[in-house]
Amino acid sequence: MDLQSGDIASYLDVQFRRSVADLASITDISPRVLQDAVYVHETGLSLLLAPAEGERGEEVTDRSARQVVSALRGRHEVVVLDCGSRLDSANAAAIEMADTALLVTTPDVIAVRAAKRTVRMWERLQVRKAEDIVTLVNRHHRTSEIQPPLVQKITGTRIADTAVPAHFKELAAVVDAGRLHELDAKSTVKQALWTLAGELGLLQPPGQPAKELTRASDRGSLGLRRRGGAR
Ligand SMILES: Nc1ncnc2c1ncn2[C@@H]1O[C@H](COP(=O)(O)OP(=O)(O)OP(=O)(O)O)[C@@H](O)[C@H]1O
Ligand SMILES: [Mg+2]
């Protein structure tokens, strides 16, 4: 849903010509049609990518975004939507539909001001209320002047208990190789992301059936879970 600049394919070194734009003109997205548009990655993740030609992002209207999100929700336990940092009618629809909206910021003045503007814009456009947004502090460091409680105060959102530490060295090699999924299990960034997944209710305890979900009122770059999903 970061329709012009989506870069998940680069992070996971995937070359695939189908994208969410191929679903834009389809009114009834059958499981088969969805399956054909999705790239099944070696990790088991199913990827519905942004179009390689950014201008094709315009083909995805708010109506088609709603249909795509509903189709994904019907087929997958957990759906995570990267909405980028620019609001358009398609990702606005996705943010509105999400069980959880996770707004990612970094602990510096410019990024926190931008996060505040995003929250206010979502409120003005009735996309999402501040109290329905969870803000994640990424690249956290305990010595930074800006700490999570201040981010909470400035944005008026709930702050995730988990912050993701800044650790460029851990990430550099795997990111440059497009093999983010091979990040070492001992990586502090990876461990924090697992903790965050648990905090957001995305992890299913081993051996337990996925619990039935009610549409949660919590919320971020955006995650969705489907009815019966485990997020
Ligand atoms: N916790 C971290 N520690 C160190 N570097 C990080 C961390 N998280 C992300 N980065 C680096 O920051 C850069 C930007 O990250 P990313 O692409 O996730 O940003 P983004 O928020 O998606 O940006 P955009 O809004 O343009 O989509 C990348 O080089 C990434 O490796
Ligand atoms: Mg991005």
PDB file of C-alpha atoms and ligand atoms in Angstrom:
ATOM      1  CA  MET A   1       0.000   0.000   0.000  1.00  0.00           C
ATOM      2  CA  ASP A   2       3.050   2.241  -0.277  1.00  0.00           C
ATOM      3  CA  LEU A   3       1.977   2.359  -3.879  1.00  0.00           C
ATOM      4  CA  GLN A   4       4.664   4.543  -5.398  1.00  0.00           C
ATOM      5  CA  SER A   5       7.668   3.654  -3.255  1.00  0.00           C
ATOM      6  CA  GLY A   6       6.973   0.228  -1.772  1.00  0.00           C
ATOM      7  CA  ASP A   7      10.303  -1.507  -1.237  1.00  0.00           C
ATOM      8  CA  ILE A   8       9.461  -4.831   0.427  1.00  0.00           C
ATOM      9  CA  ALA A   9      10.635  -6.631  -2.730  1.00  0.00           C
ATOM     10  CA  SER A  10      14.066  -4.994  -2.376  1.00  0.00           C
ATOM     11  CA  TYR A  11      14.398  -5.882   1.297  1.00  0.00           C
ATOM     12  CA  LEU A  12      13.630  -9.531   0.478  1.00  0.00           C
ATOM     13  CA  ASP A  13      15.348  -9.599  -2.948  1.00  0.00           C
ATOM     14  CA  VAL A  14      12.228 -10.635  -4.810  1.00  0.00           C
ATOM     15  CA  GLN A  15      11.685 -10.170  -8.526  1.00  0.00           C
ATOM     16  CA  PHE A  16       8.058 -10.615  -9.422  1.00  0.00           C
ATOM     17  CA  ARG A  17       6.047  -8.764 -12.022  1.00  0.00           C
ATOM     18  CA  ARG A  18       2.588  -9.078 -10.466  1.00  0.00           C
ATOM     19  CA  SER A  19       1.442  -6.488  -7.947  1.00  0.00           C
ATOM     20  CA  VAL A  20      -1.521  -5.037  -6.127  1.00  0.00           C
ATOM     21  CA  ALA A  21      -2.188  -2.910  -9.241  1.00  0.00           C
ATOM     22  CA  ASP A  22      -3.145  -6.090 -11.135  1.00  0.00           C
ATOM     23  CA  LEU A  23      -6.044  -6.545  -8.715  1.00  0.00           C
ATOM     24  CA  ALA A  24      -7.260  -2.963  -9.029  1.00  0.00           C
ATOM     25  CA  SER A  25      -9.718  -3.507 -11.865  1.00  0.00           C
ATOM     26  CA  ILE A  26     -11.116  -6.806 -10.576  1.00  0.00           C
ATOM     27  CA  THR A  27     -14.448  -6.452  -8.809  1.00  0.00           C
ATOM     28  CA  ASP A  28     -14.684  -9.943  -7.387  1.00  0.00           C
ATOM     29  CA  ILE A  29     -11.274 -11.114  -6.177  1.00  0.00           C
ATOM     30  CA  SER A  30     -11.492 -14.904  -6.026  1.00  0.00           C
ATOM     31  CA  PRO A  31      -8.946 -16.933  -3.997  1.00  0.00           C
ATOM     32  CA  ARG A  32      -7.445 -18.074  -7.321  1.00  0.00           C
ATOM     33  CA  VAL A  33      -7.027 -14.526  -8.634  1.00  0.00           C
ATOM     34  CA  LEU A  34      -5.468 -13.451  -5.327  1.00  0.00           C
ATOM     35  CA  GLN A  35      -3.149 -16.455  -5.347  1.00  0.00           C
ATOM     36  CA  ASP A  36      -1.895 -15.526  -8.834  1.00  0.00           C
ATOM     37  CA  ALA A  37      -1.029 -11.984  -7.730  1.00  0.00           C
ATOM     38  CA  VAL A  38       0.877 -13.088  -4.630  1.00  0.00           C
ATOM     39  CA  TYR A  39       4.525 -14.149  -4.427  1.00  0.00           C
ATOM     40  CA  VAL A  40       5.125 -16.931  -1.923  1.00  0.00           C
ATOM     41  CA  HIS A  41       8.500 -16.206  -0.357  1.00  0.00           C
ATOM     42  CA  GLU A  42      10.886 -18.870   0.987  1.00  0.00           C
ATOM     43  CA  THR A  43      10.030 -17.740   4.535  1.00  0.00           C
ATOM     44  CA  GLY A  44       6.392 -18.659   4.004  1.00  0.00           C
ATOM     45  CA  LEU A  45       5.256 -15.042   3.760  1.00  0.00           C
ATOM     46  CA  SER A  46       2.861 -14.291   0.942  1.00  0.00           C
ATOM     47  CA  LEU A  47       3.796 -10.972  -0.625  1.00  0.00           C
ATOM     48  CA  LEU A  48       1.426  -8.733  -2.513  1.00  0.00           C
ATOM     49  CA  LEU A  49       3.873  -6.160  -3.814  1.00  0.00           C
ATOM     50  CA  ALA A  50       3.657  -2.541  -4.876  1.00  0.00           C
ATOM     51  CA  PRO A  51       3.823  -2.051  -8.659  1.00  0.00           C
ATOM     52  CA  ALA A  52       7.348  -1.717 -10.076  1.00  0.00           C
ATOM     53  CA  GLU A  53       6.100   1.211 -12.193  1.00  0.00           C
ATOM     54  CA  GLY A  54       5.143   3.726  -9.507  1.00  0.00           C
ATOM     55  CA  GLU A  55       2.582   5.518 -11.696  1.00  0.00           C
ATOM     56  CA  ARG A  56       0.489   2.335 -11.761  1.00  0.00           C
ATOM     57  CA  GLY A  57      -0.193   2.921  -8.071  1.00  0.00           C
ATOM     58  CA  GLU A  58      -2.872   5.371  -9.202  1.00  0.00           C
ATOM     59  CA  GLU A  59      -4.906   2.465 -10.501  1.00  0.00           C
ATOM     60  CA  VAL A  60      -5.573   1.397  -6.917  1.00  0.00           C
ATOM     61  CA  THR A  61      -8.603   3.382  -5.757  1.00  0.00           C
ATOM     62  CA  ASP A  62     -10.043   3.401  -2.254  1.00  0.00           C
ATOM     63  CA  ARG A  63     -12.693   0.953  -3.474  1.00  0.00           C
ATOM     64  CA  SER A  64     -10.138  -1.472  -4.876  1.00  0.00           C
ATOM     65  CA  ALA A  65      -7.998  -1.109  -1.752  1.00  0.00           C
ATOM     66  CA  ARG A  66     -10.997  -2.142   0.359  1.00  0.00           C
ATOM     67  CA  GLN A  67     -11.593  -5.167  -1.841  1.00  0.00           C
ATOM     68  CA  VAL A  68      -7.954  -6.222  -1.758  1.00  0.00           C
ATOM     69  CA  VAL A  69      -7.769  -5.857   2.016  1.00  0.00           C
ATOM     70  CA  SER A  70     -10.969  -7.862   2.482  1.00  0.00           C
ATOM     71  CA  ALA A  71      -9.697 -10.596   0.172  1.00  0.00           C
ATOM     72  CA  LEU A  72      -6.379 -10.795   2.064  1.00  0.00           C
ATOM     73  CA  ARG A  73      -8.161 -10.810   5.381  1.00  0.00           C
ATOM     74  CA  GLY A  74     -10.284 -13.727   4.268  1.00  0.00           C
ATOM     75  CA  ARG A  75      -7.249 -15.813   3.303  1.00  0.00           C
ATOM     76  CA  HIS A  76      -4.550 -15.055   5.859  1.00  0.00           C
ATOM     77  CA  GLU A  77      -4.099 -15.216   9.617  1.00  0.00           C
ATOM     78  CA  VAL A  78      -2.205 -11.956   9.795  1.00  0.00           C
ATOM     79  CA  VAL A  79      -2.044  -9.217   7.178  1.00  0.00           C
ATOM     80  CA  VAL A  80       0.544  -6.476   7.531  1.00  0.00           C
ATOM     81  CA  LEU A  81       0.222  -3.456   5.243  1.00  0.00           C
ATOM     82  CA  ASP A  82       3.116  -1.082   4.725  1.00  0.00           C
ATOM     83  CA  CYS A  83       1.384   2.210   3.976  1.00  0.00           C
ATOM     84  CA  GLY A  84       4.534   4.298   3.516  1.00  0.00           C
ATOM     85  CA  SER A  85       4.568   7.885   4.708  1.00  0.00           C
ATOM     86  CA  ARG A  86       2.292   9.532   2.143  1.00  0.00           C
ATOM     87  CA  LEU A  87      -1.478   9.419   2.498  1.00  0.00           C
ATOM     88  CA  ASP A  88      -3.637   8.654  -0.539  1.00  0.00           C
ATOM     89  CA  SER A  89      -7.185   7.409  -0.871  1.00  0.00           C
ATOM     90  CA  ALA A  90      -6.097   3.758  -1.114  1.00  0.00           C
ATOM     91  CA  ASN A  91      -3.944   3.635   2.006  1.00  0.00           C
ATOM     92  CA  ALA A  92      -6.441   5.839   3.866  1.00  0.00           C
ATOM     93  CA  ALA A  93      -9.030   3.122   3.269  1.00  0.00           C
ATOM     94  CA  ALA A  94      -6.573   0.494   4.515  1.00  0.00           C
ATOM     95  CA  ILE A  95      -5.728   2.490   7.651  1.00  0.00           C
ATOM     96  CA  GLU A  96      -9.415   2.901   8.337  1.00  0.00           C
ATOM     97  CA  MET A  97     -10.051  -0.839   8.046  1.00  0.00           C
ATOM     98  CA  ALA A  98      -7.047  -1.967  10.077  1.00  0.00           C
ATOM     99  CA  ASP A  99      -7.490  -3.643  13.451  1.00  0.00           C
ATOM    100  CA  THR A 100      -4.252  -2.009  14.521  1.00  0.00           C
ATOM    101  CA  ALA A 101      -2.596   1.069  13.047  1.00  0.00           C
ATOM    102  CA  LEU A 102       1.072   1.237  13.948  1.00  0.00           C
ATOM    103  CA  LEU A 103       2.700   4.583  13.279  1.00  0.00           C
ATOM    104  CA  VAL A 104       6.477   4.234  13.087  1.00  0.00           C
ATOM    105  CA  THR A 105       8.701   7.109  14.129  1.00  0.00           C
ATOM    106  CA  THR A 106      12.293   7.677  15.190  1.00  0.00           C
ATOM    107  CA  PRO A 107      13.288   9.593  18.349  1.00  0.00           C
ATOM    108  CA  ASP A 108      14.279  12.871  16.740  1.00  0.00           C
ATOM    109  CA  VAL A 109      12.515  16.215  16.519  1.00  0.00           C
ATOM    110  CA  ILE A 110      11.868  16.167  12.767  1.00  0.00           C
ATOM    111  CA  ALA A 111      10.369  12.653  12.748  1.00  0.00           C
ATOM    112  CA  VAL A 112       8.222  13.211  15.846  1.00  0.00           C
ATOM    113  CA  ARG A 113       6.870  16.461  14.376  1.00  0.00           C
ATOM    114  CA  ALA A 114       6.074  14.586  11.166  1.00  0.00           C
ATOM    115  CA  ALA A 115       4.336  11.858  13.185  1.00  0.00           C
ATOM    116  CA  LYS A 116       2.260  14.518  14.930  1.00  0.00           C
ATOM    117  CA  ARG A 117       1.243  16.037  11.572  1.00  0.00           C
ATOM    118  CA  THR A 118       0.275  12.557  10.352  1.00  0.00           C
ATOM    119  CA  VAL A 119      -1.905  11.932  13.401  1.00  0.00           C
ATOM    120  CA  ARG A 120      -3.622  15.314  13.024  1.00  0.00           C
ATOM    121  CA  MET A 121      -4.193  14.703   9.299  1.00  0.00           C
ATOM    122  CA  TRP A 122      -5.673  11.241   9.952  1.00  0.00           C
ATOM    123  CA  GLU A 123      -7.975  12.878  12.487  1.00  0.00           C
ATOM    124  CA  ARG A 124      -9.048  15.741  10.189  1.00  0.00           C
ATOM    125  CA  LEU A 125      -9.787  13.311   7.374  1.00  0.00           C
ATOM    126  CA  GLN A 126     -11.517  10.925   9.788  1.00  0.00           C
ATOM    127  CA  VAL A 127      -9.172   8.109   8.883  1.00  0.00           C
ATOM    128  CA  ARG A 128      -8.202   7.284  12.475  1.00  0.00           C
ATOM    129  CA  LYS A 129      -8.450   8.885  15.911  1.00  0.00           C
ATOM    130  CA  ALA A 130      -5.274   9.563  17.899  1.00  0.00           C
ATOM    131  CA  GLU A 131      -6.380   7.232  20.701  1.00  0.00           C
ATOM    132  CA  ASP A 132      -6.765   4.469  18.100  1.00  0.00           C
ATOM    133  CA  ILE A 133      -3.156   4.730  16.959  1.00  0.00           C
ATOM    134  CA  VAL A 134      -0.161   2.929  18.435  1.00  0.00           C
ATOM    135  CA  THR A 135       3.161   4.649  17.867  1.00  0.00           C
ATOM    136  CA  LEU A 136       6.338   2.589  17.624  1.00  0.00           C
ATOM    137  CA  VAL A 137       9.661   4.223  18.374  1.00  0.00           C
ATOM    138  CA  ASN A 138      12.268   2.714  16.031  1.00  0.00           C
ATOM    139  CA  ARG A 139      16.023   3.345  16.296  1.00  0.00           C
ATOM    140  CA  HIS A 140      15.581   3.869  19.998  1.00  0.00           C
ATOM    141  CA  HIS A 141      18.580   4.552  22.201  1.00  0.00           C
ATOM    142  CA  ARG A 142      18.383   5.068  25.929  1.00  0.00           C
ATOM    143  CA  THR A 143      20.546   8.174  25.772  1.00  0.00           C
ATOM    144  CA  SER A 144      18.397   9.989  23.176  1.00  0.00           C
ATOM    145  CA  GLU A 145      16.876  13.197  24.395  1.00  0.00           C
ATOM    146  CA  ILE A 146      13.493  12.190  23.007  1.00  0.00           C
ATOM    147  CA  GLN A 147      12.111   9.194  24.877  1.00  0.00           C
ATOM    148  CA  PRO A 148       8.793   7.347  24.322  1.00  0.00           C
ATOM    149  CA  PRO A 149       6.763   9.288  26.976  1.00  0.00           C
ATOM    150  CA  LEU A 150       7.552  12.552  25.183  1.00  0.00           C
ATOM    151  CA  VAL A 151       6.486  11.011  21.852  1.00  0.00           C
ATOM    152  CA  GLN A 152       3.236  10.028  23.554  1.00  0.00           C
ATOM    153  CA  LYS A 153       2.701  13.549  24.824  1.00  0.00           C
ATOM    154  CA  ILE A 154       3.413  15.173  21.463  1.00  0.00           C
ATOM    155  CA  THR A 155       1.380  12.799  19.284  1.00  0.00           C
ATOM    156  CA  GLY A 156      -1.455  12.018  21.700  1.00  0.00           C
ATOM    157  CA  THR A 157      -1.266   8.362  20.680  1.00  0.00           C
ATOM    158  CA  ARG A 158      -0.569   5.259  22.723  1.00  0.00           C
ATOM    159  CA  ILE A 159       3.100   4.252  22.582  1.00  0.00           C
ATOM    160  CA  ALA A 160       4.046   0.615  22.120  1.00  0.00           C
ATOM    161  CA  ASP A 161       5.712  -0.749  25.260  1.00  0.00           C
ATOM    162  CA  THR A 162       8.348  -2.227  22.983  1.00  0.00           C
ATOM    163  CA  ALA A 163      10.819   0.140  21.326  1.00  0.00           C
ATOM    164  CA  VAL A 164      13.098  -1.126  18.538  1.00  0.00           C
ATOM    165  CA  PRO A 165      16.753  -0.320  19.237  1.00  0.00           C
ATOM    166  CA  ALA A 166      18.977   1.492  16.761  1.00  0.00           C
ATOM    167  CA  HIS A 167      21.484  -0.996  15.457  1.00  0.00           C
ATOM    168  CA  PHE A 168      22.659  -0.189  11.983  1.00  0.00           C
ATOM    169  CA  LYS A 169      25.566  -2.660  12.131  1.00  0.00           C
ATOM    170  CA  GLU A 170      23.229  -5.607  12.664  1.00  0.00           C
ATOM    171  CA  LEU A 171      21.135  -4.610   9.680  1.00  0.00           C
ATOM    172  CA  ALA A 172      23.595  -3.269   7.111  1.00  0.00           C
ATOM    173  CA  ALA A 173      24.809  -6.532   5.571  1.00  0.00           C
ATOM    174  CA  VAL A 174      21.450  -8.307   5.328  1.00  0.00           C
ATOM    175  CA  VAL A 175      19.664  -5.179   4.107  1.00  0.00           C
ATOM    176  CA  ASP A 176      22.250  -4.549   1.377  1.00  0.00           C
ATOM    177  CA  ALA A 177      22.057  -8.190   0.308  1.00  0.00           C
ATOM    178  CA  GLY A 178      18.248  -7.987   0.198  1.00  0.00           C
ATOM    179  CA  ARG A 179      18.122 -10.797   2.751  1.00  0.00           C
ATOM    180  CA  LEU A 180      16.493  -9.131   5.726  1.00  0.00           C
ATOM    181  CA  HIS A 181      14.874 -12.454   6.598  1.00  0.00           C
ATOM    182  CA  GLU A 182      18.364 -13.815   7.358  1.00  0.00           C
ATOM    183  CA  LEU A 183      18.906 -11.346  10.186  1.00  0.00           C
ATOM    184  CA  ASP A 184      20.610 -13.245  13.004  1.00  0.00           C
ATOM    185  CA  ALA A 185      18.289 -14.637  15.685  1.00  0.00           C
ATOM    186  CA  LYS A 186      20.454 -12.875  18.294  1.00  0.00           C
ATOM    187  CA  SER A 187      19.891  -9.503  16.652  1.00  0.00           C
ATOM    188  CA  THR A 188      18.505  -7.003  19.158  1.00  0.00           C
ATOM    189  CA  VAL A 189      16.352  -5.493  16.370  1.00  0.00           C
ATOM    190  CA  LYS A 190      14.861  -8.874  15.504  1.00  0.00           C
ATOM    191  CA  GLN A 191      14.203  -9.746  19.141  1.00  0.00           C
ATOM    192  CA  ALA A 192      12.457  -6.421  19.681  1.00  0.00           C
ATOM    193  CA  LEU A 193      10.262  -7.026  16.617  1.00  0.00           C
ATOM    194  CA  TRP A 194       9.214 -10.417  17.991  1.00  0.00           C
ATOM    195  CA  THR A 195       8.397  -8.801  21.326  1.00  0.00           C
ATOM    196  CA  LEU A 196       6.376  -6.176  19.484  1.00  0.00           C
ATOM    197  CA  ALA A 197       4.487  -8.868  17.566  1.00  0.00           C
ATOM    198  CA  GLY A 198       3.588 -10.458  20.901  1.00  0.00           C
ATOM    199  CA  GLU A 199       2.522  -7.115  22.357  1.00  0.00           C
ATOM    200  CA  LEU A 200       0.241  -6.501  19.373  1.00  0.00           C
ATOM    201  CA  GLY A 201      -1.309  -9.946  19.834  1.00  0.00           C
ATOM    202  CA  LEU A 202       0.045 -11.298  16.549  1.00  0.00           C
ATOM    203  CA  LEU A 203       1.584 -14.441  17.928  1.00  0.00           C
ATOM    204  CA  GLN A 204      -0.360 -17.589  18.383  1.00  0.00           C
ATOM    205  CA  PRO A 205       0.774 -19.779  21.281  1.00  0.00           C
ATOM    206  CA  PRO A 206       2.067 -23.082  19.883  1.00  0.00           C
ATOM    207  CA  GLY A 207      -0.553 -25.798  19.583  1.00  0.00           C
ATOM    208  CA  GLN A 208      -3.475 -23.468  20.136  1.00  0.00           C
ATOM    209  CA  PRO A 209      -6.075 -22.780  17.501  1.00  0.00           C
ATOM    210  CA  ALA A 210      -6.267 -19.233  16.199  1.00  0.00           C
ATOM    211  CA  LYS A 211      -8.615 -17.345  18.451  1.00  0.00           C
ATOM    212  CA  GLU A 212     -11.704 -15.739  17.091  1.00  0.00           C
ATOM    213  CA  LEU A 213     -11.118 -12.060  16.660  1.00  0.00           C
ATOM    214  CA  THR A 214     -13.353  -9.247  17.299  1.00  0.00           C
ATOM    215  CA  ARG A 215     -12.579  -6.111  15.359  1.00  0.00           C
ATOM    216  CA  ALA A 216     -10.103  -4.627  17.748  1.00  0.00           C
ATOM    217  CA  SER A 217     -10.125  -0.938  18.332  1.00  0.00           C
ATOM    218  CA  ASP A 218      -6.410  -0.643  18.776  1.00  0.00           C
ATOM    219  CA  ARG A 219      -4.358   0.259  15.886  1.00  0.00           C
ATOM    220  CA  GLY A 220      -0.095   1.436  12.777  1.00  0.00           C
ATOM    221  CA  SER A 221       2.445   1.453   9.007  1.00  0.00           C
ATOM    222  CA  LEU A 222      -0.458  -0.928   9.264  1.00  0.00           C
ATOM    223  CA  GLY A 223      -1.416  -4.248  10.410  1.00  0.00           C
ATOM    224  CA  LEU A 224      -4.640  -6.007   9.861  1.00  0.00           C
ATOM    225  CA  ARG A 225      -5.853  -9.235  11.059  1.00  0.00           C
ATOM    226  CA  ARG A 226      -8.664 -11.210   9.670  1.00  0.00           C
ATOM    227  CA  ARG A 227     -11.673 -12.637  11.401  1.00  0.00           C
ATOM    228  CA  GLY A 228     -10.380 -15.715  13.186  1.00  0.00           C
ATOM    229  CA  GLY A 229      -6.805 -14.549  12.839  1.00  0.00           C
ATOM    230  CA  ALA A 230      -4.283 -14.442  15.597  1.00  0.00           C
ATOM    231  CA  ARG A 231      -2.941 -10.968  15.689  1.00  0.00           C
TER     232      ARG A 231
HETATM  233  N1  LIG B   1      16.326  -0.123  14.184  1.00  0.00           N
HETATM  234  C1  LIG B   1      17.126   0.302  13.206  1.00  0.00           C
HETATM  235  N2  LIG B   1      18.444   0.512  13.418  1.00  0.00           N
HETATM  236  C2  LIG B   1      19.245   0.958  12.429  1.00  0.00           C
HETATM  237  N3  LIG B   1      18.833   1.214  11.183  1.00  0.00           N
HETATM  238  C3  LIG B   1      17.527   1.035  10.892  1.00  0.00           C
HETATM  239  C4  LIG B   1      16.600   0.576  11.878  1.00  0.00           C
HETATM  240  N4  LIG B   1      15.373   0.468  11.312  1.00  0.00           N
HETATM  241  C5  LIG B   1      15.521   0.856  10.036  1.00  0.00           C
HETATM  242  N5  LIG B   1      16.806   1.190   9.760  1.00  0.00           N
HETATM  243  C6  LIG B   1      17.354   1.654   8.473  1.00  0.00           C
HETATM  244  O1  LIG B   1      16.753   2.876   8.136  1.00  0.00           O
HETATM  245  C7  LIG B   1      16.588   2.960   6.707  1.00  0.00           C
HETATM  246  C8  LIG B   1      15.146   3.301   6.353  1.00  0.00           C
HETATM  247  O2  LIG B   1      14.301   2.256   6.811  1.00  0.00           O
HETATM  248  P1  LIG B   1      12.896   1.958   6.149  1.00  0.00           P
HETATM  249  O3  LIG B   1      13.043   1.669   4.689  1.00  0.00           O
HETATM  250  O4  LIG B   1      12.260   0.903   6.980  1.00  0.00           O
HETATM  251  O5  LIG B   1      12.171   3.361   6.350  1.00  0.00           O
HETATM  252  P2  LIG B   1      10.669   3.754   6.089  1.00  0.00           P
HETATM  253  O6  LIG B   1      10.142   4.323   7.338  1.00  0.00           O
HETATM  254  O7  LIG B   1       9.929   2.599   5.496  1.00  0.00           O
HETATM  255  O8  LIG B   1      10.813   4.920   5.022  1.00  0.00           O
HETATM  256  P3  LIG B   1       9.690   5.436   4.001  1.00  0.00           P
HETATM  257  O9  LIG B   1       8.816   6.316   4.808  1.00  0.00           O
HETATM  258  O10 LIG B   1      10.480   6.166   2.973  1.00  0.00           O
HETATM  259  O11 LIG B   1       8.976   4.238   3.461  1.00  0.00           O
HETATM  260  C9  LIG B   1      17.048   1.621   6.137  1.00  0.00           C
HETATM  261  O12 LIG B   1      18.372   1.762   5.684  1.00  0.00           O
HETATM  262  C10 LIG B   1      16.979   0.697   7.338  1.00  0.00           C
HETATM  263  O13 LIG B   1      17.904  -0.360   7.230  1.00  0.00           O
HETATM  264 MG    MG B   2       9.028   2.289   3.757  1.00  0.00          MG
END
